[in-house]
Coordinates of N, CA, C and O and ligand atoms in Angstrom, one line a residue:
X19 N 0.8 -1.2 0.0 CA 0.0 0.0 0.0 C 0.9 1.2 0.0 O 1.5 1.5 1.0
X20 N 0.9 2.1 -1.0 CA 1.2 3.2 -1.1 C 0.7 4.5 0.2 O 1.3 5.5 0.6
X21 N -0.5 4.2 0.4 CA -1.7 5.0 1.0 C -2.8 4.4 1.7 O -3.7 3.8 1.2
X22 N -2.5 4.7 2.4 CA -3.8 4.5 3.3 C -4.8 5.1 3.9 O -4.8 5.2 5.1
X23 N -5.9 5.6 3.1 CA -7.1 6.4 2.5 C -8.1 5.7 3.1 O -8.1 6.1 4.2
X24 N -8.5 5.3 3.1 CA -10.1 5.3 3.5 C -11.0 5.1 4.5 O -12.2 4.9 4.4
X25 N -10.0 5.2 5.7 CA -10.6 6.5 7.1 C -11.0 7.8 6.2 O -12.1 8.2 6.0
X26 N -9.9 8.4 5.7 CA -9.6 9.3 5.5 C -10.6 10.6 4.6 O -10.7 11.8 4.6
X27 N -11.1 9.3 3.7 CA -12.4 9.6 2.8 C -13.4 10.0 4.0 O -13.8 11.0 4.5
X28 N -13.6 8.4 4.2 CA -14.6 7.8 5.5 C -15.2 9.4 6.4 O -16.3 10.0 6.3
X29 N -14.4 9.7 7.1 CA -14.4 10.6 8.1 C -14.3 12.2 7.2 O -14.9 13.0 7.8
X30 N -13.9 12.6 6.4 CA -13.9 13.6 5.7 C -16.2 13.6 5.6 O -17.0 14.4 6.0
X31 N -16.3 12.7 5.0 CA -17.9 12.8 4.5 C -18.6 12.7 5.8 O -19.6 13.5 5.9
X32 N -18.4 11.7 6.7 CA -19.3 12.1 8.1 C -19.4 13.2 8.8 O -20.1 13.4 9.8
X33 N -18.4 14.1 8.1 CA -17.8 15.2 8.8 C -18.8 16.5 8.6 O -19.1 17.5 9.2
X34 N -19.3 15.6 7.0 CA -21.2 16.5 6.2 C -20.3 18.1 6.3 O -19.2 18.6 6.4
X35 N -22.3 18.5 6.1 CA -22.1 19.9 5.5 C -21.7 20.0 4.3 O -21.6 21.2 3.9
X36 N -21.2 18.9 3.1 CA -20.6 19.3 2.0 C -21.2 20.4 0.8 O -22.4 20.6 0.7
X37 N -20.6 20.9 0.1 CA -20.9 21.4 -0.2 C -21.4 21.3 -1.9 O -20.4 21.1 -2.6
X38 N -22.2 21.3 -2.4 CA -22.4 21.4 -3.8 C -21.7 22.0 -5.0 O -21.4 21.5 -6.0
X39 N -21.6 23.2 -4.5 CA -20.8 24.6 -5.2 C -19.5 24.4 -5.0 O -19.1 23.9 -3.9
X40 N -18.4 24.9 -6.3 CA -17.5 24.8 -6.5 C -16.5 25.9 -5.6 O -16.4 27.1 -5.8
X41 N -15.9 25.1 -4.5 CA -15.7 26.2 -3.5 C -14.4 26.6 -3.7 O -13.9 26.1 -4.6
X42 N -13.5 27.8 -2.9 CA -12.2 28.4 -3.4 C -11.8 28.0 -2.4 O -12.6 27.7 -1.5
X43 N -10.2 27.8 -2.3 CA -9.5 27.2 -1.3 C -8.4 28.2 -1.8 O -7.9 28.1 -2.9
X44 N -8.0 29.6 -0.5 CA -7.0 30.5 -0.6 C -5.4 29.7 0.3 O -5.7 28.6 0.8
X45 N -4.5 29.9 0.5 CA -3.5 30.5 1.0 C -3.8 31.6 1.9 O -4.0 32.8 1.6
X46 N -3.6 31.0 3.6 CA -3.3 32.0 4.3 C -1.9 32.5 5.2 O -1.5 33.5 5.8
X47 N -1.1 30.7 5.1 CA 0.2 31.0 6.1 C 0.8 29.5 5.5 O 0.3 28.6 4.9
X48 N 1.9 29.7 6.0 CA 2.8 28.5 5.5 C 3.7 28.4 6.9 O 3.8 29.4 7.7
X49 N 4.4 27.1 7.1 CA 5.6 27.0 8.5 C 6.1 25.6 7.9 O 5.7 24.5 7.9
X50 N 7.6 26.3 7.3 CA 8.0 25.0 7.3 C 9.4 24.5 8.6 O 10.3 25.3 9.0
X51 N 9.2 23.7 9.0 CA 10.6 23.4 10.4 C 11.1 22.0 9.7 O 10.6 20.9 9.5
X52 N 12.4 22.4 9.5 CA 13.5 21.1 9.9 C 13.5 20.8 11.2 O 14.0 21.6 12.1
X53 N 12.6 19.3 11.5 CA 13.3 18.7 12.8 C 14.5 18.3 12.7 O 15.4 18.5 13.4
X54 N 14.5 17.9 11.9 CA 16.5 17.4 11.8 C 17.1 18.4 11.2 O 17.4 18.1 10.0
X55 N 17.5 19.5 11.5 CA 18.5 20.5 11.0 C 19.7 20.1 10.3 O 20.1 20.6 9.3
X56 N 20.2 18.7 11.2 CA 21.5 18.2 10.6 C 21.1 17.4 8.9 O 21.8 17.3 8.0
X57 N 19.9 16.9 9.1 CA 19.5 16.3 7.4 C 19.1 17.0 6.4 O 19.2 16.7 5.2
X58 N 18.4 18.5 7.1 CA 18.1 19.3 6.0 C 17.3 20.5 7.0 O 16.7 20.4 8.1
X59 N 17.6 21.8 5.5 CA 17.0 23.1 6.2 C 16.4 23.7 5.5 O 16.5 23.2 4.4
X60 N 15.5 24.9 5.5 CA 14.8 25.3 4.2 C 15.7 26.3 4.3 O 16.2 26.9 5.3
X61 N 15.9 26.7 2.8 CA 16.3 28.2 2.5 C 15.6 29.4 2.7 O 16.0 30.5 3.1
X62 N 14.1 28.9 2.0 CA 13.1 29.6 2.1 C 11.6 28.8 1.9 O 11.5 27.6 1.6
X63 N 10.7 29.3 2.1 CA 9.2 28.6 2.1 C 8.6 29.9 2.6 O 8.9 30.4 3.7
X64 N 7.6 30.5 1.5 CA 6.8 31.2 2.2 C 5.9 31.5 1.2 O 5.9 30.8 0.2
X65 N 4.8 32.6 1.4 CA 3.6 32.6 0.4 C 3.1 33.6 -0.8 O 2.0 34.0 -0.5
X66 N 3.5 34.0 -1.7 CA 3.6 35.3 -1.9 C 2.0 35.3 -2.5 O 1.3 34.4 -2.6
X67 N 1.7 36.7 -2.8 CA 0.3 37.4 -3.2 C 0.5 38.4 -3.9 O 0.7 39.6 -3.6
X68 N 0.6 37.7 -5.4 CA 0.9 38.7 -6.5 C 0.1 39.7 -6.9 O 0.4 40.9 -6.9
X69 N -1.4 38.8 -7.1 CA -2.5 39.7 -6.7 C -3.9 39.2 -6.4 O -3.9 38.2 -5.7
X70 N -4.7 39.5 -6.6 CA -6.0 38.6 -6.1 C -6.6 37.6 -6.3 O -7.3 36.9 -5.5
X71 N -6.2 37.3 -7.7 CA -5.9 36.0 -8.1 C -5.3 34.8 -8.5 O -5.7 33.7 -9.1
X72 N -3.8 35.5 -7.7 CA -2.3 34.8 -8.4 C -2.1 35.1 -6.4 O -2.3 36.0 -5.6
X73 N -1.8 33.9 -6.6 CA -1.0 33.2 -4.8 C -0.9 32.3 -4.8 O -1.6 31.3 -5.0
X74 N 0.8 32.4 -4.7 CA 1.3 31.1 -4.7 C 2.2 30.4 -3.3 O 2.3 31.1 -2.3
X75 N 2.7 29.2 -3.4 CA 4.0 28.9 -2.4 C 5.3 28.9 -3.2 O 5.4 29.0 -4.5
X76 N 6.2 28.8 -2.4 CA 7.5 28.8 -3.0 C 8.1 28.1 -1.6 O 8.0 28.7 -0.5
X77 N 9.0 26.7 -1.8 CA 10.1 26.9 -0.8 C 11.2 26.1 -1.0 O 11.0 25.2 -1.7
X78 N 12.3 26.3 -0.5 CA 13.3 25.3 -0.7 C 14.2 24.3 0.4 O 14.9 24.8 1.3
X79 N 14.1 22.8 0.2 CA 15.0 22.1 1.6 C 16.2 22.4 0.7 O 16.0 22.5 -0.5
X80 N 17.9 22.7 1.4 CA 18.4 22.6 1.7 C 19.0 21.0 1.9 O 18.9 20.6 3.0
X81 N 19.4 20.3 1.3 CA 19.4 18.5 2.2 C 20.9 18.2 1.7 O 21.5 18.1 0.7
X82 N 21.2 18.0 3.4 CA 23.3 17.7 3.9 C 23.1 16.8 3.6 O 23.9 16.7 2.7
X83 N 22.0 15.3 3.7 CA 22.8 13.9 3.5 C 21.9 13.2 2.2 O 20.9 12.4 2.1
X84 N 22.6 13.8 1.4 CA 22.4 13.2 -0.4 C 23.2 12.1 -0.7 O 24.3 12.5 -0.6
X85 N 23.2 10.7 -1.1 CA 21.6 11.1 -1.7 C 20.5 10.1 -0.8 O 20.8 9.2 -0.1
X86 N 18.7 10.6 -1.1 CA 17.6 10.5 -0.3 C 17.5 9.2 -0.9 O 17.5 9.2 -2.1
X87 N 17.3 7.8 -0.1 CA 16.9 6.9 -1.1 C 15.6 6.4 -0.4 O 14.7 6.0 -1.2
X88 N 15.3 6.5 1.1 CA 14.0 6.3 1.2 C 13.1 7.6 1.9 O 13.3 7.9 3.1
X89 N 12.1 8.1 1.2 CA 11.3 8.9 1.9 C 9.9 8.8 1.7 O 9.3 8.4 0.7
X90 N 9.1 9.3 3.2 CA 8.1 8.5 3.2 C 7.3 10.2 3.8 O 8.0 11.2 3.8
X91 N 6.1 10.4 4.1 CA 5.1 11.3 4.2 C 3.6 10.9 5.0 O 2.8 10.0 4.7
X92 N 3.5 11.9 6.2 CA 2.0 11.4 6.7 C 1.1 13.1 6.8 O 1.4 14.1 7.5
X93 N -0.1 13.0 5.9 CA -0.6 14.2 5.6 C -2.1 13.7 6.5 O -2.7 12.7 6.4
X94 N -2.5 14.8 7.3 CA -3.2 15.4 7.8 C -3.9 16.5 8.1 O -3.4 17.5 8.6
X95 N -5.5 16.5 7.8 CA -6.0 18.0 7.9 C -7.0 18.3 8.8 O -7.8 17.6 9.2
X96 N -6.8 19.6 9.2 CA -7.7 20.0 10.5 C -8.4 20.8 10.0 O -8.2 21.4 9.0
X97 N -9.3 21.0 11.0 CA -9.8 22.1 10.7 C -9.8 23.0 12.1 O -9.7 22.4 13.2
X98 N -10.0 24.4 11.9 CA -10.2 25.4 12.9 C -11.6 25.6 13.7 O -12.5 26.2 13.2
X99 N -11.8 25.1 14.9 CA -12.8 25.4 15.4 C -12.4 26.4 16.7 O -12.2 27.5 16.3
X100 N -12.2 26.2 18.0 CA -11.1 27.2 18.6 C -10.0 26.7 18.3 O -9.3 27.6 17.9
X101 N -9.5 25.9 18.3 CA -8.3 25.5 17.7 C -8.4 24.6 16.6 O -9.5 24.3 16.2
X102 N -7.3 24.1 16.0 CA -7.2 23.4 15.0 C -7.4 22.1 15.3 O -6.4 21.5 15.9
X103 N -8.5 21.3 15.1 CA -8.9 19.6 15.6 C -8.9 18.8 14.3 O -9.8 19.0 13.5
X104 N -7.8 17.8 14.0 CA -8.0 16.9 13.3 C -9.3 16.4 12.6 O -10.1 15.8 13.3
X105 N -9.5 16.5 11.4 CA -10.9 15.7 10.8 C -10.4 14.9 10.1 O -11.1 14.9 9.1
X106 N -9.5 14.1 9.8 CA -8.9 13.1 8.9 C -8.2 12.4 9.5 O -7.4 13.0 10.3
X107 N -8.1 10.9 9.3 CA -7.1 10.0 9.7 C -5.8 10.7 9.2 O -5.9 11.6 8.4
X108 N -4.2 10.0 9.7 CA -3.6 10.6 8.7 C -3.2 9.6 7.5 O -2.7 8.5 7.6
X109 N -3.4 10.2 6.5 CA -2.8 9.4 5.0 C -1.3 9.0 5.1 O -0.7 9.8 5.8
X110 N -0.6 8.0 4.5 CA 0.7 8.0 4.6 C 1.2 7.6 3.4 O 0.6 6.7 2.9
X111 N 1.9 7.8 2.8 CA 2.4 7.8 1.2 C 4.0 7.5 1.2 O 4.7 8.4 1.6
X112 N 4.5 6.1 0.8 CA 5.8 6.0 0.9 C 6.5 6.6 -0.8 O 6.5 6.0 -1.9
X113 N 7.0 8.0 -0.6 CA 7.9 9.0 -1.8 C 8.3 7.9 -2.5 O 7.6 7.7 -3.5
X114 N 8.9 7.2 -2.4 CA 9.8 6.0 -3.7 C 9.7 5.6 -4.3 O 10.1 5.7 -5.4
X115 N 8.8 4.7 -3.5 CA 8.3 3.2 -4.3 C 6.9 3.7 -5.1 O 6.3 3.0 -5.9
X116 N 6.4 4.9 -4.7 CA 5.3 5.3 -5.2 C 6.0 6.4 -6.7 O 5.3 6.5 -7.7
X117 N 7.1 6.8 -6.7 CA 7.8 7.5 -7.7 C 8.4 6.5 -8.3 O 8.9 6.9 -9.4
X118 N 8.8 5.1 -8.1 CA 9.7 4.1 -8.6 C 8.6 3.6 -9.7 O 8.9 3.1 -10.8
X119 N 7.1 3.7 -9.3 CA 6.4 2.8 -9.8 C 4.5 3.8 -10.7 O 3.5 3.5 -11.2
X120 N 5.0 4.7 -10.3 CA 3.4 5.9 -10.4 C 2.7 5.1 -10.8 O 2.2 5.3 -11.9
X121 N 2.2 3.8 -9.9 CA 1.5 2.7 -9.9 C -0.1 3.8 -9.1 O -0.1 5.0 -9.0
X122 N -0.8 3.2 -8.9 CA -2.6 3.7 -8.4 C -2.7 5.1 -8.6 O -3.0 5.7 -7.6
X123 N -2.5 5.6 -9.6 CA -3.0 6.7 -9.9 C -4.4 7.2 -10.1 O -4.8 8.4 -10.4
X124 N -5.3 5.8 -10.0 CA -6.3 6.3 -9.4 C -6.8 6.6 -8.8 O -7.8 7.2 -9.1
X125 N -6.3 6.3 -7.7 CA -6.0 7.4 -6.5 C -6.2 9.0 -6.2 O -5.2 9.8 -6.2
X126 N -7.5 9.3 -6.0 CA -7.4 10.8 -6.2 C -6.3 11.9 -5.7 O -6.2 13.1 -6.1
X127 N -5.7 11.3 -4.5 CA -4.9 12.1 -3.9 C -3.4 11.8 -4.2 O -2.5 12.6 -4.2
X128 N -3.6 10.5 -4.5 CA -2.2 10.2 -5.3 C -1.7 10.7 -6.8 O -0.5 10.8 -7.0
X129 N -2.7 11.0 -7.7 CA -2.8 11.6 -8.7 C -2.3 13.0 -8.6 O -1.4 13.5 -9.3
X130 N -3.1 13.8 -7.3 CA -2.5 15.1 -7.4 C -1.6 14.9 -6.5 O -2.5 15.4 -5.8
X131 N -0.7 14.7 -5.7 CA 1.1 14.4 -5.8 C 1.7 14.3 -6.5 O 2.9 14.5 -6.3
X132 N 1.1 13.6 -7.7 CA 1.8 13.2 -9.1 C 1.8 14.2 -10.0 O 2.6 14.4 -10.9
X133 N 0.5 15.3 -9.8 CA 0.2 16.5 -10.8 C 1.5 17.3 -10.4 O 2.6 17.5 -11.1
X134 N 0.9 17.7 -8.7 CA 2.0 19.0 -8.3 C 3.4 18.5 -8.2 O 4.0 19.5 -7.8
X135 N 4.1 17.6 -8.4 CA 5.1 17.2 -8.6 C 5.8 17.3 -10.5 O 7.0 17.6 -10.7
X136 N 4.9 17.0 -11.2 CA 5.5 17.1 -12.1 C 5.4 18.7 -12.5 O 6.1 19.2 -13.4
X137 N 4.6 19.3 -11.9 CA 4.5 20.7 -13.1 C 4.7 22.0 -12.0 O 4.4 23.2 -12.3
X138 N 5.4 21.5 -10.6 CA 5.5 22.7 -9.7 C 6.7 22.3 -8.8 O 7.0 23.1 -8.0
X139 N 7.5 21.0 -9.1 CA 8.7 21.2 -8.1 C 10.0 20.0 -9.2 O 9.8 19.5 -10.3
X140 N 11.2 19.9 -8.4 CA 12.1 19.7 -9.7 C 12.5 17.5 -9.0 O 13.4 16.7 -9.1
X141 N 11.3 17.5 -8.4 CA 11.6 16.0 -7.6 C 10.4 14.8 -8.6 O 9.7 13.9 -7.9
X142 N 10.3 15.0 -9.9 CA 9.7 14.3 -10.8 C 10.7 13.5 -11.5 O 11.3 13.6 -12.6
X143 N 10.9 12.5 -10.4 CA 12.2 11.4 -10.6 C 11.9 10.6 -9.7 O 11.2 10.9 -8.7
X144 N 12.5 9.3 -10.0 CA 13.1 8.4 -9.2 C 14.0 8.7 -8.1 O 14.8 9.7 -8.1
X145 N 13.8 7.9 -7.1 CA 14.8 8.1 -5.7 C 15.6 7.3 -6.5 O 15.3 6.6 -7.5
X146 N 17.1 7.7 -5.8 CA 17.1 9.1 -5.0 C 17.4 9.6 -5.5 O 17.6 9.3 -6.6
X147 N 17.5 11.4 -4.9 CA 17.1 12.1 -4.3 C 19.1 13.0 -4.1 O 19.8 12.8 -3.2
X148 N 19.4 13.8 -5.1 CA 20.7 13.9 -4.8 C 21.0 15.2 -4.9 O 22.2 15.5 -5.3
X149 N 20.0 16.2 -4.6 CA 19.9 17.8 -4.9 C 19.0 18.3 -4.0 O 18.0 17.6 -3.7
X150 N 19.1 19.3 -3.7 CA 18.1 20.3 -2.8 C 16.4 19.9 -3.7 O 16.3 19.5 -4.8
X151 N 15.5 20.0 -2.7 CA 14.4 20.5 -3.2 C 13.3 21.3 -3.4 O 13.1 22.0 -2.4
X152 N 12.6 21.4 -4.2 CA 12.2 22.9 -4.7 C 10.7 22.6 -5.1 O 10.2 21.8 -5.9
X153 N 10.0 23.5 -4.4 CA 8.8 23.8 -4.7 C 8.2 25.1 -5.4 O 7.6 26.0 -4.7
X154 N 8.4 25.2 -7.0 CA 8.4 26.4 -7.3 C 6.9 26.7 -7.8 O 6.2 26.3 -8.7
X155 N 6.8 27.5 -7.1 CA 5.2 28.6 -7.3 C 4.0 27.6 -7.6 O 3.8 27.1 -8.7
X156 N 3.4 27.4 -6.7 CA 2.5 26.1 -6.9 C 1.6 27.5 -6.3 O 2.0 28.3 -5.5
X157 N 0.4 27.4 -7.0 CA -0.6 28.1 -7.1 C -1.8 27.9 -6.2 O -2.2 26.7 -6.5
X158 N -2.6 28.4 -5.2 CA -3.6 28.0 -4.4 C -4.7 28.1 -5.7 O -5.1 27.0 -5.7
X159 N -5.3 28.9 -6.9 CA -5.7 28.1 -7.5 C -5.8 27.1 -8.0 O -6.9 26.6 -8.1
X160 N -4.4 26.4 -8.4 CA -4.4 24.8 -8.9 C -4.9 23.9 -7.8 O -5.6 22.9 -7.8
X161 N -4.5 24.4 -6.9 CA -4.8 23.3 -5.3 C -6.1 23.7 -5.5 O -6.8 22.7 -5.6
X162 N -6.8 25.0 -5.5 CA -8.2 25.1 -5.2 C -9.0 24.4 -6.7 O -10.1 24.0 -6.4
X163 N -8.8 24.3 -7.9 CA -9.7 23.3 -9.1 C -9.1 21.8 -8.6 O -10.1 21.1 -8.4
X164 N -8.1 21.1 -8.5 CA -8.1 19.7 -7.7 C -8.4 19.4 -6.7 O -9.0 18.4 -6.7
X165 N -8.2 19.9 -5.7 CA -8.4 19.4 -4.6 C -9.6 19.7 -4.1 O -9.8 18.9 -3.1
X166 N -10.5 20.5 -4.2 CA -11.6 20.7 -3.2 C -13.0 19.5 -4.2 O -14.2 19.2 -3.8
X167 N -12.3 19.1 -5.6 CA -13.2 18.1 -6.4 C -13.1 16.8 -5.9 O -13.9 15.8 -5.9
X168 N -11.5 16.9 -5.3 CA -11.6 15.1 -4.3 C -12.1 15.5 -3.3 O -13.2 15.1 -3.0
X169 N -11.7 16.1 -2.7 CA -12.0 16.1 -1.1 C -12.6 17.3 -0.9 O -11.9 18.3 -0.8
X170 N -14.2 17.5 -0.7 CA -15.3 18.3 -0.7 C -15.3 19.1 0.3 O -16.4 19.1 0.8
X171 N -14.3 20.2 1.1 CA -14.4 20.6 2.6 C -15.7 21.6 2.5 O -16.0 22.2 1.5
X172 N -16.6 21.7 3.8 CA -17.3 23.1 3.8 C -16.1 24.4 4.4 O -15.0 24.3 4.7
X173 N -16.8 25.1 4.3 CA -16.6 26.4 4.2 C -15.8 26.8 5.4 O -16.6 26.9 6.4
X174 N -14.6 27.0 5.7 CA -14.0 27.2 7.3 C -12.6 27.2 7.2 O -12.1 27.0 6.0
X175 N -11.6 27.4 8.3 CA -9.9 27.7 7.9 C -9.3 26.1 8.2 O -9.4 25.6 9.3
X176 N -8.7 25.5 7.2 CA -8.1 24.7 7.3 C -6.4 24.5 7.4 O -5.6 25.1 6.8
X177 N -6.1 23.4 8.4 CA -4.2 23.3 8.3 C -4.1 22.1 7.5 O -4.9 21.2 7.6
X178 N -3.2 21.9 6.7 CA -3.1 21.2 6.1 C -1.2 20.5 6.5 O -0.1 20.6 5.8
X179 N -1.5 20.1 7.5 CA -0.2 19.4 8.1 C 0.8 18.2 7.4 O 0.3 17.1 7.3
X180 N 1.9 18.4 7.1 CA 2.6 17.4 6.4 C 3.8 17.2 7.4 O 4.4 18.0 8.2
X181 N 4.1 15.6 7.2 CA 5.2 15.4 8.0 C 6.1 14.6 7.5 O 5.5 13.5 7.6
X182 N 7.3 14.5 7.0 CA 8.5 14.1 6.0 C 9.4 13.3 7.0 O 10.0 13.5 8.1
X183 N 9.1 12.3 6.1 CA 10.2 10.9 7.1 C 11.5 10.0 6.1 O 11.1 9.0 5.6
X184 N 12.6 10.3 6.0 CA 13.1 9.3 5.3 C 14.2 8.1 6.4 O 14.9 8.4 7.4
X185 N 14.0 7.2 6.1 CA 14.4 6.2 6.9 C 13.5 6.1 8.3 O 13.9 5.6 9.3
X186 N 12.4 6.4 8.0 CA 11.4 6.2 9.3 C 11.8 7.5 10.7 O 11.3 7.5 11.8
X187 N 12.6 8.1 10.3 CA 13.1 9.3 11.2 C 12.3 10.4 10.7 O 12.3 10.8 9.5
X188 N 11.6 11.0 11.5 CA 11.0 12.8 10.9 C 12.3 13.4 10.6 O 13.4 12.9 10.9
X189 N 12.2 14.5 10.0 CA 13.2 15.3 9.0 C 12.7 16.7 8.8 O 13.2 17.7 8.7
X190 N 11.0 16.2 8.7 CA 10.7 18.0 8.7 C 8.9 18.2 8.5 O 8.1 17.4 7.9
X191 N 8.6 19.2 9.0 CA 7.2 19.8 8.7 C 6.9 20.9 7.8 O 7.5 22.0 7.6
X192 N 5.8 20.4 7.1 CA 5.4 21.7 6.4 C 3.8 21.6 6.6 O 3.0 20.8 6.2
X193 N 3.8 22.8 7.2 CA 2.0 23.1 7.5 C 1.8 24.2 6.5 O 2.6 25.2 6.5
X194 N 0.9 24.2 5.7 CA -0.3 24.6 5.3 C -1.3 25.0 5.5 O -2.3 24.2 5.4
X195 N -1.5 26.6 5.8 CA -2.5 27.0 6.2 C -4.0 27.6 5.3 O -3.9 28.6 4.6
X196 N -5.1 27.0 5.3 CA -6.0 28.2 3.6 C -7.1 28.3 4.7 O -7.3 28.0 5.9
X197 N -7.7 28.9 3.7 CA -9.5 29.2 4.2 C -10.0 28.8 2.5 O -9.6 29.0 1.4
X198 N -11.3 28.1 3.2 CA -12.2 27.4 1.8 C -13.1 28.3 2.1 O -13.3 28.4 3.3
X199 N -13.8 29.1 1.6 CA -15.2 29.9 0.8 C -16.0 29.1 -0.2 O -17.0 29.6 -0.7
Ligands
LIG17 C1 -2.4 38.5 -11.7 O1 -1.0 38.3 -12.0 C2 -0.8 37.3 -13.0 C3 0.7 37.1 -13.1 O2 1.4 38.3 -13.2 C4 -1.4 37.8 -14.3 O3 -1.2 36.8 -15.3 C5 -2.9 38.0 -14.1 O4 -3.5 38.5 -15.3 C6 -3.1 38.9 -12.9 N1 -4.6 39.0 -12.6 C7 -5.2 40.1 -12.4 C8 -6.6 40.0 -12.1 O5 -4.6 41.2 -12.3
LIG18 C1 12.0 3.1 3.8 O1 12.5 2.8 5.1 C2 11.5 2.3 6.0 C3 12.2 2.1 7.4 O2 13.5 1.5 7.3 C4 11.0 0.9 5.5 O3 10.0 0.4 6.3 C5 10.4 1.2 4.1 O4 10.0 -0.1 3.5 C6 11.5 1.8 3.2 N1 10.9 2.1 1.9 C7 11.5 1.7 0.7 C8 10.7 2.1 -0.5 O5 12.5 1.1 0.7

């Protein structure tokens, strides 16, 4: 298993309220942290707002021990009520063997890792993994026409929590902050 999805559906739709209407999903904050400072650092990651309808991410790791041969990912989303309370199991996607093989692409969520990967960062390859990597200008539009068609949120501020493991060690966070309309 690449992924392990379907809590994750599961509990996304009990969660209701969905919405019919094609909703927007903005960019409001970004945090990325190297827990392992010694494996890798960001240069930069942050959000810019060209203008009302152009907002994007940008960021870059930094990575001392090249080359990456196994990395793995557990993605999680909350939502804001007084604080941010998980509504999703977390998904887990092993980088490799899922880029060794871009095997289940029918996979709605696996498909767009495979989108934003090939047309917004420079890691549309096979592990490993033997250069910095780079997330260049990935658009909260594109994320808002894909993703709110898999996964239906209502209307409220969402984190969209990522957590980067190679060799089964964390290495780093990148939270994602938007509001859906
Ligand atoms: C926003 O900026 C982008 C990129 O510079 C441009 O293509 C687009 O036309 C702009 N949109 C508006 C509404 O100004
Ligand atoms: C990556 O490493 C973990 C922990 O050693 C292992 O469980 C996993 O199978 C590895 N993945 C690949 C694609 O080798």
């Amino acid at each position: 298993m690449y992924f392990k999805a379907e809590k994750f559906f599961v509990l996304v739709i009990f969660f209701g309220n969905i919405m019919e209407n094609a909703s927007k999903l903005e960019f409001t904050n970004i945090k990325c942290h190297a827990t392992d400072p010694a494996f890798l650092n960001f240069e930069y990651c942050f959000i810019k707002s060209v203008n009302r309808s152009y907002k994007y991410i940008s960021l870059k790791a930094n990575i001392y021990k090249v080359p990456i041969t196994n990395a793995s990912a557990k993605l999680q989303i909350s939502r804001r009520f007084w604080s941010y309370m998980p509504i999703t199991i977390a998904a887990s996607i092993d980088v490799c063997k899922f880029m060794a093989s871009k095997k289940n692409l029918a996979n709605p969520m696996l498909r767009l890792f495979e989108e934003i990967t090939t047309s917004y960062t420079n890691t549309n390859h096979k592990c490993p993994y033997d250069h910095d990597l780079v997330i260049d200008r990935l658009p909260s539009q594109f994320l808002s026409e894909h993703f709110t068609n898999i996964l239906p949120l209502p209307p409220g501020d969402y984190s969209f929590n990522s957590i980067w493991y190679s060799k089964n060690i964390e290495r780093a966070t990148i939270c994602i902050y938007s509001t859906i309309s």
